[in-house]
Tab-separated table of C-alpha atoms in Angstrom:
chain	number	residue	atom	x	y	z
A	26	ASP	CA	3.724	8.405	-14.693
A	27	VAL	CA	1.359	9.028	-11.828
A	28	LYS	CA	2.807	11.255	-9.179
A	29	VAL	CA	1.441	11.222	-5.650
A	30	THR	CA	3.172	13.786	-3.477
A	31	GLN	CA	3.042	13.889	0.286
A	32	SER	CA	4.050	17.243	1.683
A	33	SER	CA	6.319	16.005	4.473
A	34	ARG	CA	8.658	13.017	4.662
A	35	TYR	CA	9.196	13.347	8.418
A	36	LEU	CA	7.148	15.044	11.110
A	37	VAL	CA	7.594	15.256	14.864
A	38	LYS	CA	4.626	16.461	16.862
A	39	ARG	CA	3.669	16.663	20.506
A	40	THR	CA	0.801	14.805	22.135
A	41	GLY	CA	-2.423	16.767	21.817
A	42	GLU	CA	-1.368	18.775	18.765
A	43	LYS	CA	-3.588	18.974	15.701
A	44	VAL	CA	-1.696	17.481	12.777
A	45	PHE	CA	-2.332	17.868	9.051
A	46	LEU	CA	-0.888	15.473	6.493
A	47	GLU	CA	-1.281	16.649	2.924
A	48	CYS	CA	-1.369	14.631	-0.282
A	49	VAL	CA	-1.621	15.757	-3.895
A	50	GLN	CA	-1.946	13.648	-7.053
A	51	ASP	CA	-1.482	14.883	-10.599
A	52	MET	CA	-3.385	12.305	-12.659
A	53	ASP	CA	-7.002	13.335	-12.159
A	54	HIS	CA	-7.769	10.162	-10.188
A	55	GLU	CA	-11.203	9.933	-8.625
A	56	ASN	CA	-10.097	7.836	-5.688
A	57	MET	CA	-7.717	8.801	-2.923
A	58	PHE	CA	-6.718	6.866	0.182
A	59	TRP	CA	-4.869	7.183	3.456
A	60	TYR	CA	-3.136	4.157	4.974
A	61	ARG	CA	-0.937	3.687	7.968
A	62	GLN	CA	1.872	1.176	7.941
A	63	ASP	CA	3.183	-0.476	11.087
A	64	PRO	CA	5.669	-3.349	11.433
A	65	GLY	CA	3.926	-6.700	11.535
A	66	LEU	CA	0.538	-5.174	10.767
A	67	GLY	CA	0.976	-4.305	7.114
A	68	LEU	CA	-1.020	-1.513	5.518
A	69	ARG	CA	-4.294	-0.554	7.122
A	70	LEU	CA	-6.848	1.715	5.492
A	71	ILE	CA	-7.812	4.786	7.503
A	72	TYR	CA	-10.103	6.707	5.125
A	73	PHE	CA	-10.783	6.946	1.430
A	74	SER	CA	-12.607	9.264	-0.915
A	75	TYR	CA	-14.352	8.577	-4.214
A	76	ASP	CA	-14.962	12.178	-5.120
A	77	VAL	CA	-14.611	15.735	-3.963
A	78	LYS	CA	-16.221	16.313	-0.566
A	79	MET	CA	-16.950	12.591	-0.230
A	80	LYS	CA	-15.276	10.389	2.335
A	81	GLU	CA	-15.681	6.869	3.638
A	82	LYS	CA	-14.250	5.229	6.738
A	83	GLY	CA	-11.726	2.508	6.294
A	84	ASP	CA	-10.705	-0.132	8.807
A	85	ILE	CA	-9.157	2.143	11.446
A	86	PRO	CA	-10.727	5.639	11.268
A	87	GLU	CA	-10.774	6.347	15.007
A	88	GLY	CA	-8.762	9.421	15.912
A	89	TYR	CA	-8.565	10.639	12.321
A	90	SER	CA	-10.578	12.786	9.956
A	91	VAL	CA	-10.083	13.742	6.317
A	92	SER	CA	-10.838	16.556	3.932
A	93	ARG	CA	-11.160	16.563	0.170
A	94	GLU	CA	-12.052	20.012	-1.115
A	95	LYS	CA	-10.345	19.577	-4.493
A	96	LYS	CA	-10.039	16.479	-6.640
A	97	GLU	CA	-6.257	16.435	-6.523
A	98	ARG	CA	-5.821	16.973	-2.781
A	99	PHE	CA	-6.654	14.710	0.154
A	100	SER	CA	-5.745	15.715	3.687
A	101	LEU	CA	-5.518	13.529	6.773
A	102	ILE	CA	-6.144	15.247	10.093
A	103	LEU	CA	-5.211	14.043	13.536
A	104	GLU	CA	-7.438	16.146	15.758
A	105	SER	CA	-5.407	15.502	18.906
A	106	ALA	CA	-2.269	13.491	18.213
A	107	SER	CA	-1.430	10.622	20.528
A	108	THR	CA	1.694	8.491	20.826
A	109	ASN	CA	-0.106	5.452	19.389
A	110	GLN	CA	-0.477	7.397	16.166
A	111	THR	CA	3.271	7.316	15.619
A	112	SER	CA	3.525	5.528	12.298
A	113	MET	CA	4.281	5.718	8.596
A	114	TYR	CA	1.362	7.276	6.720
A	115	LEU	CA	0.893	6.502	3.049
A	116	CYS	CA	-1.373	8.333	0.638
A	117	ALA	CA	-2.523	6.642	-2.575
A	118	SER	CA	-4.717	7.390	-5.557
A	119	SER	CA	-6.361	5.366	-8.293
A	120	LEU	CA	-8.854	5.345	-11.086
A	121	PHE	CA	-11.976	3.248	-10.561
A	122	LEU	CA	-11.115	-0.487	-10.563
A	123	SER	CA	-7.425	0.267	-11.089
A	124	PRO	CA	-4.425	-0.422	-8.843
A	125	LEU	CA	-3.283	2.055	-6.233
A	126	HIS	CA	-0.390	4.438	-6.785
A	127	PHE	CA	1.339	5.416	-3.553
A	128	GLY	CA	3.205	8.471	-2.375
A	129	ASN	CA	6.554	8.194	-0.586
A	130	GLY	CA	5.037	8.324	2.847
A	131	THR	CA	5.193	10.578	5.893
A	132	ARG	CA	6.871	9.186	8.965
A	133	LEU	CA	5.098	10.779	11.917
A	134	THR	CA	6.478	10.661	15.431
A	135	VAL	CA	4.278	11.838	18.293
A	136	THR	CA	6.147	12.515	21.524
B	93	GLY	CA	-9.948	-5.999	8.247
B	94	GLN	CA	-8.688	-9.275	6.925
B	95	GLN	CA	-4.989	-9.831	6.298
B	96	LEU	CA	-3.337	-12.131	3.877
B	97	ASN	CA	-0.773	-14.710	4.930
B	98	GLN	CA	2.429	-13.861	3.126
B	99	SER	CA	5.518	-16.026	3.317
B	100	PRO	CA	8.306	-16.045	3.970
B	101	GLN	CA	8.421	-13.040	6.276
B	102	SER	CA	12.036	-12.422	5.372
B	103	MET	CA	14.767	-14.001	3.345
B	104	PHE	CA	18.463	-13.596	2.766
B	105	ILE	CA	19.695	-14.710	-0.595
B	106	GLN	CA	22.857	-14.433	-2.620
B	107	GLU	CA	23.074	-12.363	-5.749
B	108	GLY	CA	22.117	-14.431	-8.767
B	109	GLU	CA	19.735	-16.717	-6.906
B	110	ASP	CA	16.069	-17.071	-7.752
B	111	VAL	CA	13.465	-16.018	-5.191
B	112	SER	CA	9.946	-17.252	-4.570
B	113	MET	CA	7.298	-15.861	-2.256
B	114	ASN	CA	3.576	-16.404	-1.932
B	115	CYS	CA	0.344	-15.144	-0.456
B	116	THR	CA	-2.643	-17.141	0.666
B	117	SER	CA	-6.115	-16.065	1.640
B	118	SER	CA	-9.094	-17.730	3.247
B	119	SER	CA	-11.315	-15.885	0.754
B	120	ILE	CA	-11.292	-15.884	-3.007
B	121	PHE	CA	-10.094	-12.815	-4.848
B	122	ASN	CA	-10.666	-11.470	-8.342
B	123	THR	CA	-7.586	-9.275	-8.338
B	124	TRP	CA	-4.069	-9.864	-7.060
B	125	LEU	CA	-1.444	-7.149	-6.956
B	126	TRP	CA	2.240	-7.245	-6.104
B	127	TYR	CA	4.055	-4.167	-4.799
B	128	LYS	CA	7.654	-3.472	-3.831
B	129	GLN	CA	8.655	-0.952	-1.189
B	130	ASP	CA	12.210	0.362	-1.051
B	131	PRO	CA	13.503	1.631	2.289
B	132	GLY	CA	12.023	5.037	3.054
B	133	GLU	CA	9.772	5.023	-0.004
B	134	GLY	CA	6.163	4.204	-0.798
B	135	PRO	CA	5.114	0.905	-2.405
B	136	VAL	CA	5.420	0.694	-6.181
B	137	LEU	CA	3.191	-1.558	-8.276
B	138	LEU	CA	5.087	-4.438	-9.886
B	139	ILE	CA	2.437	-6.704	-11.379
B	140	ALA	CA	-1.373	-6.820	-11.504
B	141	LEU	CA	-3.304	-10.081	-12.056
B	142	TYR	CA	-6.983	-10.231	-12.935
B	143	LYS	CA	-7.734	-13.805	-13.955
B	144	ALA	CA	-7.368	-17.174	-12.236
B	145	GLY	CA	-4.387	-19.047	-13.656
B	146	GLU	CA	-2.916	-15.893	-15.180
B	147	LEU	CA	0.867	-15.781	-15.394
B	148	THR	CA	2.396	-12.338	-15.955
B	149	SER	CA	5.999	-11.205	-16.227
B	150	ASN	CA	7.685	-7.868	-15.709
B	151	GLY	CA	11.363	-8.223	-16.539
B	152	ARG	CA	12.873	-10.691	-14.105
B	153	LEU	CA	9.649	-10.828	-12.102
B	154	THR	CA	6.895	-13.344	-12.735
B	155	ALA	CA	3.637	-13.558	-10.807
B	156	GLN	CA	0.806	-16.039	-10.968
B	157	PHE	CA	-2.847	-15.873	-9.955
B	158	GLY	CA	-3.584	-19.232	-8.318
B	159	ILE	CA	-6.328	-21.309	-9.906
B	160	THR	CA	-8.134	-21.628	-6.586
B	161	ARG	CA	-8.239	-17.791	-6.519
B	162	LYS	CA	-7.001	-17.967	-2.931
B	163	ASP	CA	-3.315	-17.594	-3.582
B	164	SER	CA	-0.683	-15.865	-5.657
B	165	PHE	CA	3.019	-16.322	-6.209
B	166	LEU	CA	5.865	-13.986	-7.093
B	167	ASN	CA	9.173	-15.197	-8.465
B	168	ILE	CA	12.302	-13.131	-9.030
B	169	SER	CA	14.953	-14.647	-11.223
B	170	ALA	CA	18.692	-13.953	-10.955
B	171	SER	CA	18.403	-11.535	-8.048
B	172	ILE	CA	20.519	-8.395	-7.931
B	173	PRO	CA	21.306	-6.034	-5.027
B	174	SER	CA	18.604	-3.516	-6.040
B	175	ASP	CA	15.957	-6.194	-5.468
B	176	VAL	CA	16.348	-5.473	-1.758
B	177	GLY	CA	13.141	-4.246	-0.213
B	178	ILE	CA	9.780	-5.365	1.070
B	179	TYR	CA	7.391	-7.104	-1.282
B	180	PHE	CA	3.676	-6.881	-0.584
B	181	CYS	CA	0.835	-8.814	-2.069
B	182	ALA	CA	-2.669	-7.367	-2.105
B	183	GLY	CA	-5.965	-8.924	-3.060
B	184	SER	CA	-9.468	-7.730	-3.799
B	185	PHE	CA	-12.735	-9.540	-4.477
B	186	THR	CA	-14.582	-6.578	-5.863
B	187	GLY	CA	-11.718	-5.105	-7.831
B	188	THR	CA	-12.119	-1.789	-6.076
B	189	ALA	CA	-9.124	-0.379	-4.256
B	190	SER	CA	-11.145	0.420	-1.150
B	191	LYS	CA	-11.628	-3.307	-0.593
B	192	LEU	CA	-7.967	-4.176	-1.023
B	193	THR	CA	-6.408	-6.456	1.592
B	194	PHE	CA	-2.636	-6.346	2.026
B	195	GLY	CA	-0.198	-9.014	3.085
B	196	THR	CA	2.300	-8.252	5.836
B	197	GLY	CA	5.208	-8.273	3.424
B	198	THR	CA	8.315	-10.293	2.598
B	199	ARG	CA	11.574	-8.549	3.413
B	200	LEU	CA	14.231	-9.487	0.881
B	201	GLN	CA	17.915	-8.962	1.460
B	202	VAL	CA	20.479	-9.798	-1.170
B	203	THR	CA	24.091	-10.470	-0.336
B	204	LEU	CA	26.906	-10.220	-2.822
């Protein structure tokens, strides 16, 4: 089974802090994704990556950046956290043209 | 990005009942996916559909790819308490995950 591991289940950060969310997958998938999930809005794509050191903006990239230095690891960075970035963040991975496999999520609260 | 219309938004059913939910889109898709999310967990893939008219089962779950390619249906037969959760549909025209559009989810609660 594919395993997508997000390093933290819960995080509480202060406004203005730099926040790192880490994600690791163990199935050699080319593609990795970061989504945020908010009630009533569903899942929205923040960034994705097709390969090491490659990244593409999703639907809501503002306020976020990403890093993919190794194939198995995809990091989401909030350069200066704001309260409107309080959300559930979901990492996912996939092979080309295959369904997504999700991690268990990181619930981030920015105070 | 576009969102799919998923209905119902929530439903309360009794154990043993059958459940139906659906997703509709204004655009045609070539791939439909159904996920389930348990409380506090990430979504888990239930069923993937790749062909218009396709009917696929996974245990008590059955999903169909609508022939218009603009809708999909998920049925759960003889519901049990562990069916509780949020069910999401997702569709893609290109088949690539980066172009996946998600529904807003159907919250299912099962009473004994």
